[in-house]
Short mmCIF file of C-alpha atoms in Angstrom, two decimals:
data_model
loop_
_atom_site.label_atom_id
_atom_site.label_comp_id
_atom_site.label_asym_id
_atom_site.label_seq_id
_atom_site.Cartn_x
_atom_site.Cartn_y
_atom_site.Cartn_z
CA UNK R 1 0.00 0.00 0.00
CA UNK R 2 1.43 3.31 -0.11
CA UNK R 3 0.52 6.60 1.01
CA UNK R 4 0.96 10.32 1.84
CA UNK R 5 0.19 10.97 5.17
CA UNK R 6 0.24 9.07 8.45
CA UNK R 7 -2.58 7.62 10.44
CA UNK R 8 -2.68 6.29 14.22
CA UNK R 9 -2.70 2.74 13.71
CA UNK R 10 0.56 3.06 11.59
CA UNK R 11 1.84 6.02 13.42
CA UNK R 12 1.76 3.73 16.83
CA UNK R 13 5.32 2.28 15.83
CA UNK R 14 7.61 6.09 16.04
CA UNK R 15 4.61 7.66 18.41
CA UNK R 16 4.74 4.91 21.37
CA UNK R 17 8.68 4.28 20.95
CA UNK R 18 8.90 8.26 21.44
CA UNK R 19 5.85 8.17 24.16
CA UNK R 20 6.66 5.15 26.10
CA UNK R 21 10.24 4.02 25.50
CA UNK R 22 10.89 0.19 26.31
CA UNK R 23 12.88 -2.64 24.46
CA UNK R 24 13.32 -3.22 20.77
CA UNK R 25 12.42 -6.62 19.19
CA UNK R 26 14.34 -8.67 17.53
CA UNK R 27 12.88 -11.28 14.22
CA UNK R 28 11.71 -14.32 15.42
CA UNK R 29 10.96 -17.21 12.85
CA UNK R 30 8.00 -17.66 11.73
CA UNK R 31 5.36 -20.32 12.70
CA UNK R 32 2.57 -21.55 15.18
CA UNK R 33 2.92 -18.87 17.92
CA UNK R 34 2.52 -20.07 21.79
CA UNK R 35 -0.15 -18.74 23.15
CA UNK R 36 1.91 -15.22 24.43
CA UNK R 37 4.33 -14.99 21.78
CA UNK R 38 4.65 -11.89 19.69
CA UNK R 39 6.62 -12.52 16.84
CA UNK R 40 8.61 -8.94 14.88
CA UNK R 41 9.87 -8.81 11.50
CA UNK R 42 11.49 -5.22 10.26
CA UNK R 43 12.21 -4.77 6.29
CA UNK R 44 13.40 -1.41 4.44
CA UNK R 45 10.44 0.58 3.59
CA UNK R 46 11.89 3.28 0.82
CA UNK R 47 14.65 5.81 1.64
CA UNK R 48 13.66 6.57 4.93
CA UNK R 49 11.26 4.51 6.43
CA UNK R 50 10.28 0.62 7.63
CA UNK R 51 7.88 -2.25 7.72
CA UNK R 52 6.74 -3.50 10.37
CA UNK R 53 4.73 -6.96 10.94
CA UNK R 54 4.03 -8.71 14.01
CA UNK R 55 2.06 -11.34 14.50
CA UNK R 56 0.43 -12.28 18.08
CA UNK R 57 -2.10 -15.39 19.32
CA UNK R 58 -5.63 -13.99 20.65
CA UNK R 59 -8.14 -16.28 22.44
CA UNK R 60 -11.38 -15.27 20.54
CA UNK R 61 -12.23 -15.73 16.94
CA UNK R 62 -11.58 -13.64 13.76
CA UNK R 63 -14.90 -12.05 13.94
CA UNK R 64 -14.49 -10.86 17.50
CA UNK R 65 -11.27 -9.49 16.98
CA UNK R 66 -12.36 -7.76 13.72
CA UNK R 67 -15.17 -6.49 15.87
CA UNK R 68 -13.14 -4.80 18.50
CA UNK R 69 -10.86 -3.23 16.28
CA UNK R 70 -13.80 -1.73 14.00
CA UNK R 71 -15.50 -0.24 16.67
CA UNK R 72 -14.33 2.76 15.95
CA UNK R 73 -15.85 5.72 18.62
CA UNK R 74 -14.22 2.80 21.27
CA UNK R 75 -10.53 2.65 20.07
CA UNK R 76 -9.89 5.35 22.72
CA UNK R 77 -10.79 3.38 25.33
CA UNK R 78 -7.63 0.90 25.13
CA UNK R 79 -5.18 2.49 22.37
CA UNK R 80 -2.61 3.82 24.04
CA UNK R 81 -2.33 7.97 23.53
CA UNK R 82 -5.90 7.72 21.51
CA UNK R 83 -7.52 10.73 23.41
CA UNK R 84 -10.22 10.28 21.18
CA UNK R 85 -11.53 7.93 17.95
CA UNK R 86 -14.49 9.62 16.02
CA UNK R 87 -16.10 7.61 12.72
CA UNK R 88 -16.49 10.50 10.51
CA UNK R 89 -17.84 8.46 7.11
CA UNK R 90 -19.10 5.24 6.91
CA UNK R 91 -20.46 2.88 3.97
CA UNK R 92 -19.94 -0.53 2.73
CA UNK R 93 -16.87 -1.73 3.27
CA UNK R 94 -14.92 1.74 3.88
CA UNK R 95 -14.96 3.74 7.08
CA UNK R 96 -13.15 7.69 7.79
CA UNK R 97 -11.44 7.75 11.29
CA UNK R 98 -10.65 10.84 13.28
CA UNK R 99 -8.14 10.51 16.05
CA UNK R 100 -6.83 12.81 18.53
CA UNK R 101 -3.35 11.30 19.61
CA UNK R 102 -1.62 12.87 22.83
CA UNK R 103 2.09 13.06 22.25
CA UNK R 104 4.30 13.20 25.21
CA UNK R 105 1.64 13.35 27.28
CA UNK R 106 1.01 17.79 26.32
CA UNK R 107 0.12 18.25 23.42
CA UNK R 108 -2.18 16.68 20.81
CA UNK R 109 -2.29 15.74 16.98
CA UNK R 110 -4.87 15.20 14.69
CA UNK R 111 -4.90 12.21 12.56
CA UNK R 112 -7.18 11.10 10.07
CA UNK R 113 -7.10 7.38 8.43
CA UNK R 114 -9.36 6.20 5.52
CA UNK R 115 -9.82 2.15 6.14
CA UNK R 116 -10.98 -0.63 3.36
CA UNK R 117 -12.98 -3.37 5.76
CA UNK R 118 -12.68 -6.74 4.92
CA UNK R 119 -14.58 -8.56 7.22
CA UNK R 120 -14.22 -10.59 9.36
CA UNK R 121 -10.50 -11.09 8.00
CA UNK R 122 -8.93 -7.71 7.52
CA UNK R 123 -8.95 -3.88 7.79
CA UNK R 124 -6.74 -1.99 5.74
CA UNK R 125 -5.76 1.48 6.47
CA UNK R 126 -4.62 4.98 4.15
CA UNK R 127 -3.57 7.59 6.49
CA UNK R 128 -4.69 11.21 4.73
CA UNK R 129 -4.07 13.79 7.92
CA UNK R 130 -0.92 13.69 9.84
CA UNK R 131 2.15 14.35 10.63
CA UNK R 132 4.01 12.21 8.79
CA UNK R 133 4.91 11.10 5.02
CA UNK R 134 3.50 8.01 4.24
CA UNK R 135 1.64 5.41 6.73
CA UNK R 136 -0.31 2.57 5.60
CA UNK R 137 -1.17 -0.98 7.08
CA UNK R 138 -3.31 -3.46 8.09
CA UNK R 139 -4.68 -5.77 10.41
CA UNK R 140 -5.40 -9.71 9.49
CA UNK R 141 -6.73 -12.37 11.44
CA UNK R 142 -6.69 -15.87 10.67
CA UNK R 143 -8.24 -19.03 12.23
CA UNK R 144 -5.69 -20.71 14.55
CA UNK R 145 -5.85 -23.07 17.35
CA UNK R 146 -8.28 -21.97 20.74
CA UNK R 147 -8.33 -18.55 18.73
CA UNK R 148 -6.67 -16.83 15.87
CA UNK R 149 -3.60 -15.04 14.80
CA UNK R 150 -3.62 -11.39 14.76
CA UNK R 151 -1.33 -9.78 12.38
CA UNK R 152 -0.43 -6.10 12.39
CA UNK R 153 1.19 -4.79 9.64
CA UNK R 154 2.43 -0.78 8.79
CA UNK R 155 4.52 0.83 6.47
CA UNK R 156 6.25 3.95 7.84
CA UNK R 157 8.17 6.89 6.44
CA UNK R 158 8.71 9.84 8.55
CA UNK R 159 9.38 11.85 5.98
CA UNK R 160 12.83 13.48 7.00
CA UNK R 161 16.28 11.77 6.29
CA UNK R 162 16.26 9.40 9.63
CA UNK R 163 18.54 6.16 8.80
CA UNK R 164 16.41 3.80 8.05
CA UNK R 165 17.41 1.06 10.71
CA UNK R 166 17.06 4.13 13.43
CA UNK R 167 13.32 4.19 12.31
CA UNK R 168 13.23 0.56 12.61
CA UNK R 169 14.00 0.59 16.31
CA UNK R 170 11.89 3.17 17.36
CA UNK R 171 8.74 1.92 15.68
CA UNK R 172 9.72 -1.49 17.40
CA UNK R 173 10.00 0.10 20.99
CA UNK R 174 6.87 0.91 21.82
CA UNK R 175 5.30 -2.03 19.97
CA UNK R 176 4.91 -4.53 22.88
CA UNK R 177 2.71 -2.18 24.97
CA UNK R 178 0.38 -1.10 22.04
CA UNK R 179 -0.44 -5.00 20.83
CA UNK R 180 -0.78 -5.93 24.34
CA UNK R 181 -3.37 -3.31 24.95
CA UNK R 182 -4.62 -4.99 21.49
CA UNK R 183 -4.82 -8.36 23.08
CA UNK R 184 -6.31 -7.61 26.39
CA UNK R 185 -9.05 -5.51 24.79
CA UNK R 186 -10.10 -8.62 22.32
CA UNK R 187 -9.63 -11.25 24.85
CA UNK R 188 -11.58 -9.43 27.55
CA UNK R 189 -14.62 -9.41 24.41
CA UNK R 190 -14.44 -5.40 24.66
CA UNK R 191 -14.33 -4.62 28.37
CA UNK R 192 -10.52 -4.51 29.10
CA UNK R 193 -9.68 -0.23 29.37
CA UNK R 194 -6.16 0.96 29.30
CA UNK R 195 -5.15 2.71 33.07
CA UNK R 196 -6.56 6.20 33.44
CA UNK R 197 -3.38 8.44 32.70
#
C-alpha cells in the first residue's frame, strides 16, 4: 500500500517508541505462535522509512477481533495515547477515522485514516491527515488453534532523512505495549480499558 500521510494505527510504531520508550524486538521465525508470543519482523520501507509486521495469538475468533478493532468511537478506550476515535464516514466496506493522539503526554495531533474493511478477515488502512509522510497498514486475522492469529502490519516513512534502521528501532520500541493493549481488549470481548493516565 502506499501513502501520503500518516494515520494512528501506523503512526503507533515512532509515536509509542517516542511516548513510552521500552525494548526493541528482535525477528523471530516464523510459525505456530505459543499462546503469548509476539513474533517482529522489520524490512526497508523506501529511503527513509520501515515495515513492520508482528504477529500475536488472541483467544477469541476472527470475527471478535475484527469487531473490537472496527469499533471505531471505542478505540480510545484501550489504544494507548488515543484521546479520542471519532467515525467521521461510513459505507460498505470503507470507514473515515478521526483521532486525537496525545504526544508526550502535552500536546495533541490530529490524525485522520481512511480504512478498506474486509470482514471478518482484515482492515486496511490509508492515512490522509498527519504528521508524517507516508503510513499505511493493516490488520489480518486468521483461524488458529483456541483462537486466531492477529497480524499487524504498517509501512512507515517519517518523511525526513532518519537512517532507516534508526526508524526501525523506534517503531519497534513501543510495539509490545500497544499490541498488548490490542490483546487484552479482544480477549476481555471489549471490556478490558487501558489505566486512566
Amino acid at each position: 500500500m502506499s501513502g501520503r500521510r500518516h494515520g494512528p494505527l501506523g503512526a503507533f510504531g515512532v509515536a509509542l517508541a517516542l511516548t513510552l520508550g521500552g525494548p526493541g524486538l528482535a525477528a523471530e521465525p516464523a510459525g505456530p505462535l505459543p499462546s503469548r508470543a509476539l513474533q517482529v519482523e522489520d524490512a526497508p520501507y523506501g529511503h527513509f522509512g520501515r515495515t513492520i509486521t508482528a504477529r500475536f495469538h488472541v483467544r477469541a475468533t476472527p470475527a471478535q477481533a475484527y469487531g473490537i478493532l472496527t469499533d471505531h468511537a471505542r478505540l480510545r478506550e484501550f489504544m494507548p495515547m488515543v484521546e479520542d476515535s471519532t467515525l467521521v464516514r461510513a459505507a460498505p466496506g470503507r470507514a473515515v477515522v478521526r483521532f486525537r493522539l496525545r504526544y508526550f503526554g502535552w500536546f495533541d495531533i490530529v490524525e485522520v485514516d481512511e480504512r478498506a474493511l474486509e470482514p471478518p478477515r482484515r482492515i486496511r488502512w490509508h492515512a490522509v491527515e498527519g504528521p508524517l509522510r507516508v503510513s499505511d497498514g493493516a490488520w489480518t486475522f486468521e483461524p488458529a488453534p483456541a483462537g486466531a492469529t492477529v497480524t499487524y502490519q504498517t509501512d512507515v516513512d517519517p518523511g525526513v532523512p532518519l537512517p532507516s534502521p534508526l526508524t526501525g528501532m523506534l517503531l519497534r520500541r513501543g510495539l509490545p505495549d500497544f499490541l498488548e493493549a490490542v490483546r487484552q481488549r479482544i480477549e476481555s470481548g471489549g471490556r478490558w480499558r487501558k489505566p486512566a493516565a
